[in-house]
Each structure stands twice: as structure tokens, then as C-alpha cells.
mmCIF file of C-alpha atoms in Angstrom:
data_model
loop_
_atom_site.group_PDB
_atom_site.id
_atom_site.type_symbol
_atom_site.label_atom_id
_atom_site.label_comp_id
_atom_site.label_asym_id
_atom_site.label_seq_id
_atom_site.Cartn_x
_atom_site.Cartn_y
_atom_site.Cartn_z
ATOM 1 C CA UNK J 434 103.278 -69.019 26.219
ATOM 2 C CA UNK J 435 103.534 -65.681 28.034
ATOM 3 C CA UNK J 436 100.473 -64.524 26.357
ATOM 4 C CA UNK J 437 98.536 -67.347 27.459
ATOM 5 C CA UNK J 438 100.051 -66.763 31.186
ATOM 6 C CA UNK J 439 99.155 -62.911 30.539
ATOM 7 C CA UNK J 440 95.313 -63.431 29.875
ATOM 8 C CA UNK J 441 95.176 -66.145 32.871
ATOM 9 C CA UNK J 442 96.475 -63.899 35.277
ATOM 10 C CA UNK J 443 94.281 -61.203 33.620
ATOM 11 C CA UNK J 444 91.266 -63.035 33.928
ATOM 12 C CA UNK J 445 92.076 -64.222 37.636
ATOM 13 C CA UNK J 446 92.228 -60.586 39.116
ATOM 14 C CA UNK J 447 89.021 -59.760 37.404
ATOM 15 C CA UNK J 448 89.435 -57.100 34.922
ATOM 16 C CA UNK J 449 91.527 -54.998 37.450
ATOM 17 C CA UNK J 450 92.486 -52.265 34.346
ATOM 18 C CA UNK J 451 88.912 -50.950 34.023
ATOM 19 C CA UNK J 452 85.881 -51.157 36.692
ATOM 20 C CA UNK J 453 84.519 -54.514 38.121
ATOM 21 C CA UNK J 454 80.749 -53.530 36.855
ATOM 22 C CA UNK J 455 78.427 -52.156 34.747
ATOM 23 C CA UNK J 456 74.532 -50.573 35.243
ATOM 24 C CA UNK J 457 72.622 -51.556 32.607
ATOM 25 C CA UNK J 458 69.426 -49.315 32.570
ATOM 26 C CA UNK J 459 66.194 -50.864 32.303
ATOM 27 C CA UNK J 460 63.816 -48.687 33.889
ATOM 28 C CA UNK J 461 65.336 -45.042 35.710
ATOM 29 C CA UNK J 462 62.237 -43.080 34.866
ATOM 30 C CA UNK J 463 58.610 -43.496 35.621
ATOM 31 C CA UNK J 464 55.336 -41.758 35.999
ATOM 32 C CA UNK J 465 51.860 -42.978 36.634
ATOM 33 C CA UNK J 466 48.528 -42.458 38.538
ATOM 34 C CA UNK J 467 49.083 -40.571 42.300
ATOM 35 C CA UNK J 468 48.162 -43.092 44.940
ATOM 36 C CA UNK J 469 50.061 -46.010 43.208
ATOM 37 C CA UNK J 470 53.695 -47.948 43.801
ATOM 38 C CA UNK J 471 55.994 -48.207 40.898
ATOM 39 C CA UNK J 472 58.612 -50.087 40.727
ATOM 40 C CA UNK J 473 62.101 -49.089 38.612
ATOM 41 C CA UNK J 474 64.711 -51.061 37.935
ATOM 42 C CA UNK J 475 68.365 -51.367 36.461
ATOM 43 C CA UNK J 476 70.914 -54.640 35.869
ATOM 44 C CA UNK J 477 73.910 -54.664 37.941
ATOM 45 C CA UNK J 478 76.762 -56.756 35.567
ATOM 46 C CA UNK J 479 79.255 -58.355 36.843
ATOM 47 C CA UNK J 480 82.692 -58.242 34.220
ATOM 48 C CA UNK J 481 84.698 -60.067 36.209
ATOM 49 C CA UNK J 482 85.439 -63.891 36.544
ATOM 50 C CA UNK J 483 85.215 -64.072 40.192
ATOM 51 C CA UNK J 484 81.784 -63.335 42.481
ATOM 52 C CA UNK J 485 81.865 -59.883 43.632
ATOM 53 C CA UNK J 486 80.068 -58.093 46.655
ATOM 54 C CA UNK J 487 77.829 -55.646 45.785
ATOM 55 C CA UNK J 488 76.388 -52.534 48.361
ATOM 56 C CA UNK J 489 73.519 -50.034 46.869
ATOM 57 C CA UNK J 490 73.150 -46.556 49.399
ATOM 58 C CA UNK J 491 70.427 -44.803 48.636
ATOM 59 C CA UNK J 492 71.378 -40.838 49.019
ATOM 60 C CA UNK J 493 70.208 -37.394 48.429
ATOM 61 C CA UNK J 494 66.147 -38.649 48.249
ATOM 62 C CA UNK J 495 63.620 -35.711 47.503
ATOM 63 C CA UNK J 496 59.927 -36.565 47.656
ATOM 64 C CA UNK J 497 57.009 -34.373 47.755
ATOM 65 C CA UNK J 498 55.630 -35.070 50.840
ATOM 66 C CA UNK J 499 55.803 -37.190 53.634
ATOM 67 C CA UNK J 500 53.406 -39.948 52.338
ATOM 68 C CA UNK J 501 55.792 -40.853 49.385
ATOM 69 C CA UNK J 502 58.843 -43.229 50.392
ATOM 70 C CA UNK J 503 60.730 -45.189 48.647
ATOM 71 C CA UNK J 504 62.174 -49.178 49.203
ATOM 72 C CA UNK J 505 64.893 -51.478 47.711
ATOM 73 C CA UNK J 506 65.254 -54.539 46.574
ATOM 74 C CA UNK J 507 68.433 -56.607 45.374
ATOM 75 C CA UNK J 508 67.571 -59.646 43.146
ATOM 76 C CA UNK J 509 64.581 -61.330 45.390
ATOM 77 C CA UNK J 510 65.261 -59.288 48.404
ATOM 78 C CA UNK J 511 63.313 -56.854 49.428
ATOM 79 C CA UNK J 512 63.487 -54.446 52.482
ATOM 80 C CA UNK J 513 61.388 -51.767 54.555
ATOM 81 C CA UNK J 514 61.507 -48.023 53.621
ATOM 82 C CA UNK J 515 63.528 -47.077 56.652
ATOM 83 C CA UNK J 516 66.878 -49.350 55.025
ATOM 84 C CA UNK J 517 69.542 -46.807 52.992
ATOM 85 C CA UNK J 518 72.059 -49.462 52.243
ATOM 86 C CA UNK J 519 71.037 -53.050 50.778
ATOM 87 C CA UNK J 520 73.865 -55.597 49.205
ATOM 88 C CA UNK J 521 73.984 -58.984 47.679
ATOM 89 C CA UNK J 522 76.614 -61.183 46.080
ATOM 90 C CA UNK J 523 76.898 -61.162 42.312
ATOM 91 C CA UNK J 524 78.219 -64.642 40.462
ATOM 92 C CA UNK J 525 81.298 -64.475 38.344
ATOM 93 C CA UNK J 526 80.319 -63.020 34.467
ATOM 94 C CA UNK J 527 76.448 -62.648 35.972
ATOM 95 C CA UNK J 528 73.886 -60.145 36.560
ATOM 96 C CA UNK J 529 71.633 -59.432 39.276
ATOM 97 C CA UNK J 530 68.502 -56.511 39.162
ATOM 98 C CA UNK J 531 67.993 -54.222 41.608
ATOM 99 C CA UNK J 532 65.218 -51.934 42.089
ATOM 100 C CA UNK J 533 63.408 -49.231 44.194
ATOM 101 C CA UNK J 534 59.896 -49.109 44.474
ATOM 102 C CA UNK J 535 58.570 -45.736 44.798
ATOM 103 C CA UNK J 536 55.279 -45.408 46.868
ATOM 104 C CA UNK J 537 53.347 -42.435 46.478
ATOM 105 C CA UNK J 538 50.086 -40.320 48.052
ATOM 106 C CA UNK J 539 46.951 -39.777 46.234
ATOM 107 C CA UNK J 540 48.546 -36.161 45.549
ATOM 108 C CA UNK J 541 50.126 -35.554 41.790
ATOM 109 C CA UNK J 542 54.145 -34.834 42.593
ATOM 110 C CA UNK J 543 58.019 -35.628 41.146
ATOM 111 C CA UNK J 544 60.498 -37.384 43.406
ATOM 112 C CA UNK J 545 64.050 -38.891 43.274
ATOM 113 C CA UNK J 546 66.604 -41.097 44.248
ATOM 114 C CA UNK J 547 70.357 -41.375 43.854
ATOM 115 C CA UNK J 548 71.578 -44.982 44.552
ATOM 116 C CA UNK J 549 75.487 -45.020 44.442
ATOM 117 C CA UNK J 550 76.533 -48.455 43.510
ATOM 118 C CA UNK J 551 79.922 -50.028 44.715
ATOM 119 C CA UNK J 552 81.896 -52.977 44.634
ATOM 120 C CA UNK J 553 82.516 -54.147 48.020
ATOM 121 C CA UNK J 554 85.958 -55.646 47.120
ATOM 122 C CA UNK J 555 87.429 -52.837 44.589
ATOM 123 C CA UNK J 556 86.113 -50.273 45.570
ATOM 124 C CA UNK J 557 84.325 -49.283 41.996
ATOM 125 C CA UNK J 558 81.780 -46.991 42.020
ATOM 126 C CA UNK J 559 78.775 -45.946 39.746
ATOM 127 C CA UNK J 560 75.040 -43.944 40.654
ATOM 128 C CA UNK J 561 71.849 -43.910 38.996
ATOM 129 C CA UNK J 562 69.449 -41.585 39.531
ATOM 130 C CA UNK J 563 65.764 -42.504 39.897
ATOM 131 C CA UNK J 564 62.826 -39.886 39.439
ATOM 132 C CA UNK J 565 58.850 -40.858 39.365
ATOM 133 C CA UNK J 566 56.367 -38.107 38.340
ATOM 134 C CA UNK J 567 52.485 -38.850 39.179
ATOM 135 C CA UNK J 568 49.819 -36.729 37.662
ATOM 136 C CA UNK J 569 46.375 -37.689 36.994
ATOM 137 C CA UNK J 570 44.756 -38.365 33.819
ATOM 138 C CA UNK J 571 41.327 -36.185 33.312
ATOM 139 C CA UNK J 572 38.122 -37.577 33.358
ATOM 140 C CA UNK J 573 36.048 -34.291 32.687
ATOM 141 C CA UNK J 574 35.988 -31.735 30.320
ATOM 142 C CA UNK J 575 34.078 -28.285 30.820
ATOM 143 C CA UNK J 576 32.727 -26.361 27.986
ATOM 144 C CA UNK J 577 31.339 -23.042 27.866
ATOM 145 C CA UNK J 578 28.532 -21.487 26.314
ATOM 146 C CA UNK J 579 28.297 -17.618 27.561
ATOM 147 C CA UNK J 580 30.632 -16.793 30.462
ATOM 148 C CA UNK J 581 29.988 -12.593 29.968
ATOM 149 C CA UNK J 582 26.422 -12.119 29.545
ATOM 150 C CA UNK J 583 24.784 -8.502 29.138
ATOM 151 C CA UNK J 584 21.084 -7.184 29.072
ATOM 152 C CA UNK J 585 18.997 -4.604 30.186
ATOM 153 C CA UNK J 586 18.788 -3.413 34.162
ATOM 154 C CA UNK J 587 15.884 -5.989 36.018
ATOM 155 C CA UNK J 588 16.599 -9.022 33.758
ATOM 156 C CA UNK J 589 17.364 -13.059 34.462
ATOM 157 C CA UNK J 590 20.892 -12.693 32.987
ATOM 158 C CA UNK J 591 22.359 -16.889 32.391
ATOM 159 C CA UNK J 592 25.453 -18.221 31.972
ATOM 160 C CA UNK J 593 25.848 -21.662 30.750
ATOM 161 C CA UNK J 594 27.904 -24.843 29.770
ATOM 162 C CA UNK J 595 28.148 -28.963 29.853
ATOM 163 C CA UNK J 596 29.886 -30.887 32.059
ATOM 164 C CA UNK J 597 31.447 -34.342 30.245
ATOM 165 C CA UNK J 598 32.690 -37.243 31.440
ATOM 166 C CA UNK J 599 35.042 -38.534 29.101
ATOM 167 C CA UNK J 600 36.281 -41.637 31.659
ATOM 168 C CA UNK J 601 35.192 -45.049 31.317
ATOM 169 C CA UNK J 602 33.966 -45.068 34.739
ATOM 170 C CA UNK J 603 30.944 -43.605 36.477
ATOM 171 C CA UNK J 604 32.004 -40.206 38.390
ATOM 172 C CA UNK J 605 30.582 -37.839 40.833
ATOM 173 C CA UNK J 606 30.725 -34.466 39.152
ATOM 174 C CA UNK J 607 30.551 -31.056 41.306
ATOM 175 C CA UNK J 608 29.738 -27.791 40.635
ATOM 176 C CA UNK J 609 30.299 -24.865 43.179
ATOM 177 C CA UNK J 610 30.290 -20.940 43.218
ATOM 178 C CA UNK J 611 33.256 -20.054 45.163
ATOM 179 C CA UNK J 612 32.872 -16.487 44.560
ATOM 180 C CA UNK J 613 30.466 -14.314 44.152
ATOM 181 C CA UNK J 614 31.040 -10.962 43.774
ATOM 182 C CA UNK J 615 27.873 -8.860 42.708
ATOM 183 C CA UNK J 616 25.876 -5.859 43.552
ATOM 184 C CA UNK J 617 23.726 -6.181 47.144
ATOM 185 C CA UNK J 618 20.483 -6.044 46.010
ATOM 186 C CA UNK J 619 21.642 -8.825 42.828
ATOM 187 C CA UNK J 620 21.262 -12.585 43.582
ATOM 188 C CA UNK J 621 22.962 -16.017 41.975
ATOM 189 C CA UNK J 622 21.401 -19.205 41.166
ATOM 190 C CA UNK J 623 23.260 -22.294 40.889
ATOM 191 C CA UNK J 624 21.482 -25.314 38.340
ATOM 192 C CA UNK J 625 23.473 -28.352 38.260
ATOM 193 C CA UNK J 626 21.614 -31.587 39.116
ATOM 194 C CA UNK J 627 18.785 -28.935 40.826
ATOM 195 C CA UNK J 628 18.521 -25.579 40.832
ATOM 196 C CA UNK J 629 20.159 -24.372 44.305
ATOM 197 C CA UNK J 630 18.636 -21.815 46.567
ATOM 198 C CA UNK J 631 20.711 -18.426 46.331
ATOM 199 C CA UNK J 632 22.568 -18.936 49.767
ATOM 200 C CA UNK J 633 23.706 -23.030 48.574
ATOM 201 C CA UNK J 634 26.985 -23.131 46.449
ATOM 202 C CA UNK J 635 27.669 -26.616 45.802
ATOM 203 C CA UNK J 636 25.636 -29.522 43.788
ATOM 204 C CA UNK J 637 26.597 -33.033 42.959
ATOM 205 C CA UNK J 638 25.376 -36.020 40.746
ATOM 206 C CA UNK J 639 26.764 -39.095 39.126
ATOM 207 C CA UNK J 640 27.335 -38.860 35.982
ATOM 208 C CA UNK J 641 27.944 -42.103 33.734
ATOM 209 C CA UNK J 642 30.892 -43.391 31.064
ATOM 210 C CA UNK J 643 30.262 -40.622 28.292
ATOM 211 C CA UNK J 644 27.627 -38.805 30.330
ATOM 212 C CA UNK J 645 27.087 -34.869 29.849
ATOM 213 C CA UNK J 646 24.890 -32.718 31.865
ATOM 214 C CA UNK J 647 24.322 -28.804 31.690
ATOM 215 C CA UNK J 648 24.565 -26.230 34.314
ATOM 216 C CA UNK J 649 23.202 -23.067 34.416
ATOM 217 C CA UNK J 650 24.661 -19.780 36.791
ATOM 218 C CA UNK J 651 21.897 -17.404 36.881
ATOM 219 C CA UNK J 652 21.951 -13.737 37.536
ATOM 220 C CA UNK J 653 18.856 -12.004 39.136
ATOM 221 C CA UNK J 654 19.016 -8.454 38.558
ATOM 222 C CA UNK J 655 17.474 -4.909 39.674
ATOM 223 C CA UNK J 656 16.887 -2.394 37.487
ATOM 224 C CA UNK J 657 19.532 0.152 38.282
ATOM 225 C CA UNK J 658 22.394 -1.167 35.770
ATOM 226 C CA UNK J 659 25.262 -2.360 37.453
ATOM 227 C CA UNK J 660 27.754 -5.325 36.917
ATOM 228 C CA UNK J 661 28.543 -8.687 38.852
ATOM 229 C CA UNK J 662 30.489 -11.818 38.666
ATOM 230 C CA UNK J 663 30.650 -15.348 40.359
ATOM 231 C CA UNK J 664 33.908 -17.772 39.848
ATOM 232 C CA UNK J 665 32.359 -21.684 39.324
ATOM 233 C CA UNK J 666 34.803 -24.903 40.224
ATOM 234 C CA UNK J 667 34.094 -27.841 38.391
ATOM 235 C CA UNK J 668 35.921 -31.404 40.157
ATOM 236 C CA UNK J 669 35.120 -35.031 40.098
ATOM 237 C CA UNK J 670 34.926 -37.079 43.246
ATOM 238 C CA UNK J 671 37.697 -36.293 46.049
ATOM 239 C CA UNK J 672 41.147 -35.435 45.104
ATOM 240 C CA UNK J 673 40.462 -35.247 41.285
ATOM 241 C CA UNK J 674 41.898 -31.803 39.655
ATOM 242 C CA UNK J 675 39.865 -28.384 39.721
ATOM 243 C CA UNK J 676 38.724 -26.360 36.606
ATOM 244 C CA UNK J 677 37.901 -22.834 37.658
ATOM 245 C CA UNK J 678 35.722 -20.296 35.654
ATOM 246 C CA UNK J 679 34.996 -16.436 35.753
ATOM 247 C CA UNK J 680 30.902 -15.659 35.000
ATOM 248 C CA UNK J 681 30.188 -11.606 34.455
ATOM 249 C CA UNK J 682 27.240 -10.075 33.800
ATOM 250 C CA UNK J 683 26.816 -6.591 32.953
ATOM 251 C CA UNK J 684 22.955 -4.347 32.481
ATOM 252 C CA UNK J 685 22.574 -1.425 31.083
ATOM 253 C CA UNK J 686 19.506 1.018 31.476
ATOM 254 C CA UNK J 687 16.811 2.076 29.165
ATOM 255 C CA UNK J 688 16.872 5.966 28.533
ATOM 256 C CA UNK J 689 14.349 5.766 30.936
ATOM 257 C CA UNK J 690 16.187 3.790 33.208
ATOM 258 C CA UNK J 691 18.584 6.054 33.342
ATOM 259 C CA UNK J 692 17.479 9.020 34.266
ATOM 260 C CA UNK J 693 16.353 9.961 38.292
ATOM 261 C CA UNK J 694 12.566 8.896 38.495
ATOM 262 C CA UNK J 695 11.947 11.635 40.572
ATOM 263 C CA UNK J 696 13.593 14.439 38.078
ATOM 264 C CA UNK J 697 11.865 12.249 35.299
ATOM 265 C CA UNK J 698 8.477 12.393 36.656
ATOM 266 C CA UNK J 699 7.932 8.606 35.612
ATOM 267 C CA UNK J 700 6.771 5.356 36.989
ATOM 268 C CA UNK J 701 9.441 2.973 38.152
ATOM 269 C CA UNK J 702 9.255 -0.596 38.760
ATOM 270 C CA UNK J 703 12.659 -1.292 40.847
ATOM 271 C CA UNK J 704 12.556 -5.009 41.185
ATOM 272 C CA UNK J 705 12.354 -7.324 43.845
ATOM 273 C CA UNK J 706 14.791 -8.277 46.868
ATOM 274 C CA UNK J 707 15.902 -10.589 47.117
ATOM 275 C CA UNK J 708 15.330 -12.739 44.178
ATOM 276 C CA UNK J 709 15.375 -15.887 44.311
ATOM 277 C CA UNK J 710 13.798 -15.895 47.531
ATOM 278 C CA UNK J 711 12.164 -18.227 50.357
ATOM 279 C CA UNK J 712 9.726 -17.632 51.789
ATOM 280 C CA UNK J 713 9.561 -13.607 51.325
ATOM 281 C CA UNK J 714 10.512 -10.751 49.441
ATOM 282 C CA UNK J 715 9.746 -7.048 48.814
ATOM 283 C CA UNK J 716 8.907 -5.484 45.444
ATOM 284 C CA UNK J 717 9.731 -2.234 44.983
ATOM 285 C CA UNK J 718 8.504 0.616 42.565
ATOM 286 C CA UNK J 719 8.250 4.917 42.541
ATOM 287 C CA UNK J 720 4.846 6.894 41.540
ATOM 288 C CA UNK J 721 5.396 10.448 40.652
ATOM 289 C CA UNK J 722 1.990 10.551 41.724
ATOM 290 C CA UNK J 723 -0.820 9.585 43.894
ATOM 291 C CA UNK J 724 -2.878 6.310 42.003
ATOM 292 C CA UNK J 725 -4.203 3.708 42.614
ATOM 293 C CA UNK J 726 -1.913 0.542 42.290
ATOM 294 C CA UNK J 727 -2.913 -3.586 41.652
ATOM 295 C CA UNK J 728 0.121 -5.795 42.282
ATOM 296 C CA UNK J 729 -0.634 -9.217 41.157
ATOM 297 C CA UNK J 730 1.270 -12.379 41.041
ATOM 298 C CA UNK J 731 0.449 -15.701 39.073
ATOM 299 C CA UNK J 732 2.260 -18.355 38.125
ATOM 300 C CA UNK J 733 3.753 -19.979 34.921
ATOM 301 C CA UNK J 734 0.835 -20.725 33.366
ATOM 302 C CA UNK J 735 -1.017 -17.761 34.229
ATOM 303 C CA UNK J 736 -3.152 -18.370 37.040
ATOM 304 C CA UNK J 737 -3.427 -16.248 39.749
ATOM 305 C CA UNK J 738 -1.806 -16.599 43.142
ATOM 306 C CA UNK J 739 -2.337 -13.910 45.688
ATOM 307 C CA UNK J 740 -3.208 -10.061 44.980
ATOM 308 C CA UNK J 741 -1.112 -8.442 47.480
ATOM 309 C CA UNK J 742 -1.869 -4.709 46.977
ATOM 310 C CA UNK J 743 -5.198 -2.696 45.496
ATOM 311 C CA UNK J 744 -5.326 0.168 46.519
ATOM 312 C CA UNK J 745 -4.281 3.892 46.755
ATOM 313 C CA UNK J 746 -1.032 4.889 47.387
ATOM 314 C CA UNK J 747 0.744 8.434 47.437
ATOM 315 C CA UNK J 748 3.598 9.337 45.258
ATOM 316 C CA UNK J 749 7.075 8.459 46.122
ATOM 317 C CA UNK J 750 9.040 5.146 46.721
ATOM 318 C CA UNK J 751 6.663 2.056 47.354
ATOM 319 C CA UNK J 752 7.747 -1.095 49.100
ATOM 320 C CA UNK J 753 5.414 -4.248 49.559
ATOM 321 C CA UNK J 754 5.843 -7.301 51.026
ATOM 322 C CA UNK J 755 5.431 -10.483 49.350
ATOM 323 C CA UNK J 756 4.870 -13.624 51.566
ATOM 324 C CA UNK J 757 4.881 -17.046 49.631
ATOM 325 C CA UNK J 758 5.352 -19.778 52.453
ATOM 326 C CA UNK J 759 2.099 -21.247 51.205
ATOM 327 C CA UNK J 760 3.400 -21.668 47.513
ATOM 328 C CA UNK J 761 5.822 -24.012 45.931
ATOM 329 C CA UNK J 762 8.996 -23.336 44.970
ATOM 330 C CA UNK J 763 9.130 -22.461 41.049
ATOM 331 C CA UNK J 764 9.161 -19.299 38.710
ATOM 332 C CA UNK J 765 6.464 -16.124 39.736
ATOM 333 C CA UNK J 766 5.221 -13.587 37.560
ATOM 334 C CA UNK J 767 3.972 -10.098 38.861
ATOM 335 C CA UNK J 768 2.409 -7.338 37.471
ATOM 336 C CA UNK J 769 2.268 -3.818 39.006
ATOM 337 C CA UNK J 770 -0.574 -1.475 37.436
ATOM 338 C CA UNK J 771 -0.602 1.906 38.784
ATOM 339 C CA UNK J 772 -3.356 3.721 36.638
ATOM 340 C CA UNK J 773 -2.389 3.253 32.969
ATOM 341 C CA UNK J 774 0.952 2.289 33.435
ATOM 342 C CA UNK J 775 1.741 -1.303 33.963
ATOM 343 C CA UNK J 776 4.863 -3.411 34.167
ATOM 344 C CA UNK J 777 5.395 -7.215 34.909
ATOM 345 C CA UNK J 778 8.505 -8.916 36.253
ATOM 346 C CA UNK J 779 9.737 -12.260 37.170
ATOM 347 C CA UNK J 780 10.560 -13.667 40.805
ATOM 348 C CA UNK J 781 11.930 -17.376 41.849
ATOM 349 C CA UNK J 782 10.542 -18.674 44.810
ATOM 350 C CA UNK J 783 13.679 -21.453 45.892
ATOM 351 C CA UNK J 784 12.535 -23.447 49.271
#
């Protein structure tokens, strides 16, 4: 008889040796897509035989920025960000869910949430912490074929690689030089989609589920051997993550090259500047004598453009201009003969 009066009165003052509730975790921990709302969730359970009063503060919240928030809701109630303290009545030997939704920016970041849990009546306590990471999943891959390219002084030196889409969704890729760091009288070609002039640094196209599409960084050269390099930064569509990539080139002279032309006594075809061009450049070249000197140009399939010099010309540095506002844009050939000695070179005209 006295134990079955014991475990009545035990029963009546609900459990009142050990605490009124339990969490039950469902879901503490999430991650996901930035932009999104996810919502976490845990199972408040009541031990005792008698309906308690439950309050859930939210405290100590860290977010990333100030476009992530968080909101509560207890059982089918829900309430606005700006609410720290939410509470609802639990039946006798029930459960009720509660959860916090956390709404984040189109940014990749990790936030949290401590919700202390109490029983209004007791006085029990218990806290879960709640954390949500966002990062976003890639939907392009870069690969490489030559970032460090080397050749001889005055050549086209090209660096190269694909860009993939490996989504299952149709994507604006970019390419753009944000640096370029080469020699003054060097230039830089972008090829993506088109090829770029020199002074453009960004080109776009859509590219489909599976898609690939090269792209080309090209280094025009002089012919005194220097070094160069331009940083590329592949993306997809706004707000996607950046891959970044070093290009270097490096020339080195002939043994002809190297030497002085004026201690060397030798012809010396210097290049053009700027290359690529639009609409005009200057070609460049030392005689260690008086000749007479044909400068020709013709295009890629060998016919002849304009014949901008034929004449005599003393010895020393030579400079003529090369006006092509009435060609179209594309690859130029021209050859410099100054008596027996002749020497051809390649110019892009880029309008």
C-alpha cells in the first residue's frame, strides 16, 4: 500500500527527482546552397504526467553578415526574425518540435544559434546549439595546358586551357586578365568566345550541360628577350566562386640577338609596336648600312596588302609607320628586305 501511494504521489509532481524534459535531436546541423532557408529542428519531451510550459530564448547568435537571420517556430507557430523568446504548452507524457529556420545571402558563410530551453514551471533548463554552413557546389572546372611558355625574342608566345561545365544547367562562363604584368613594348591577347583586342580583359559565352570551350592568352613579343606574365580569373555567372591562374612567358635571344647591333655590324628586325594593334603600328629595324629596304605586308594566304616602304634608307635605327584602317581585323605578315638580308614577322590587326 505505501508503495502504491509512493508512485502516485511520484507521478503527480511530475518526475520532480530528475528534470521535467528532454531534447531529442533531430536536426542541429545543416549546410546547403548560399541564398537558401533551412530549417533545423529538435523534439522537446515532456517526462512528466502533467502539461508543462515551455519558453525557447534564442542567445549568443553569430551570422556572417547582415543578410542572414534566423526565426523560430514552436510546434505550428511560427514568428518574425526580430522575436528572441517563443513558448508553447507541452501535453502531459508528449512532445512538441521546435525549430529555427536559418535564412541566408547568396554569399557562402557558417552561423549559429544557442536556444536555451526551460520549463516555465520548474525551472529546468537545457541548450542546443544550432550552426548552418553554406558553400556552393562547382559547376566549372579549369584545366591547363601551358601556363610558362618560352621561345625565342619576337615570337607569338600562347598559353592555353578548357573551360568545362560540369553542371546540369546552362552557365555563363567568364574569362578575364586581371593582371598583366609584361615588358612595355610586349602586348596580351585574350581568346575566349573571340579573340579580344589588347586593351579588353573580359569575355563571356554560354556554355551548355557538359559544354567545354578553349581559351587562349597570347603573348606578342619584341625581339630583345625579356619576360612577362598576366594572372586569368575564370567564374560562372554572378556570385559563383573564382579560379585564378598565373601565365609567364619568358624569350631568349639568338647569339645574334644578343649581341648590340651596332657593335655587331648586323641587320636587325626589332618588331612591331604595338602588336596586336588597331588601326596603326610602327615596325622597327637597324641597318649597319645605307640600302635600299622593301617592307611588305600580305595577308594569310599570301596576297599582298600595301607596300609601305621601297626605298633608300641610311644606316641606323629605322621606324615606319604602318596604317591598316582600311583592312580587316585578322593575322598580317611582313617582310623587311634590306639588300640581301630579309626577315618576315607576324602582326594582329584587332578592331
Amino acid at each position: 500500500m505505501k508503495f502504491i501511494f509512493s508512485f502516485i504521489f511520484f507521478m503527480l509532481v511530475g518526475f520532480s527527482f530528475g528534470q521535467s524534459f528532454v531534447i531529442s535531436p533531430h536536426d542541429t546541423a545543416g549546410s546547403g546552397e548560399p541564398g537558401g532557408s533551412f530549417e533545423l529542428e529538435v523534439y522537446i519531451i515532456n517526462q512528466t504526467a502533467e502539461q508543462r510550459t515551455m519558453l525557447a530564448t534564442r542567445k549568443n547568435e553569430l551570422l556572417p553578415d547582415e543578410n542572414w537571420n534566423t526565426s523560430m517556430c514552436f510546434d505550428v507557430q511560427c514568428y518574425p526574425p526580430y522575436v528572441d523568446q517563443v513558448g508553447g504548452n507541452i501535453p502531459a507524457n508528449d512532445s512538441m518540435k521546435f525549430s529555427i529556420t536559418f535564412n541566408t545571402s547568396d554569399q557562402p558563410g557558417y552561423g549559429e544559434a544557442l536556444v536555451v530551453f526551460e520549463d516555465y514551471g520548474s525551472g529546468d533548463k537545457d541548450s542546443v546549439l544550432f550552426t548552418m554552413e553554406t558553400a556552393r557546389q562547382p559547376v566549372f572546372t579549369i584545366t591547363y595546358k601551358d601556363t610558362t611558355v618560352q621561345g625565342i625574342a619576337g615570337q607569338d608566345l600562347e598559353g592555353s586551357g578548357y573551360f568545362h561545365n560540369i553542371s546540369n544547367d546552362s552557365i555563363i562562363a567568364y574569362v578575364s586578365r586581371i593582371s598583366n604584368d609584361i615588358p612595355e613594348t610586349w602586348s596580351s591577347v585574350l581568346c575566349f568566345n573571340i579573340c579580344l583586342p589588347p586593351y579588353l580583359d573580359t569575355d563571356s559565352t554560354k556554355l551548355g550541360p557538359g559544354d567545354s570551350l578553349l581559351y587562349k592568352l597570347t603573348f606578342f613579343t619584341d625581339s630583345v628577350a625579356a619576360n612577362g606574365s598576366a594572372t586569368l580569373a575564370f567564374y560562372a555567372d554572378a556570385g559563383t566562386d573564382t579560379v585564378k591562374q598565373l601565365f609567364s612567358a619568358t624569350t631568349t635571344p639568338t647569339a645574334l640577338e644578343d649581341e648590340d647591333p651596332i657593335v655587331s655590324g648586323a641587320f636587325r628586325l626589332l618588331g612591331n609596336y604595338p602588336n596586336p594593334f588597331n588601326p596603326g603600328t610602327t615596325i622597327r629595324y637597324y641597318l649597319p648600312k645605307a640600302a635600299h629596304v622593301r617592307i611588305t605586308v600580305f595577308d594569310i594566304l599570301g596576297k599582298t596588302v600595301a607596300q609601305i616602304a621601297d626605298e633608300r634608307q641610311a644606316a641606323g635605327y629605322q621606324a615606319v609607320y604602318f596604317d591598316a584602317k582600311h583592312l580587316p581585323s585578322g593575322a598580317y605578315f611582313y617582310r623587311v628586305q634590306a639588300g640581301s638580308w630579309i626577315q618576315i614577322r607576324k602582326m594582329l590587326l584587332l578592331k
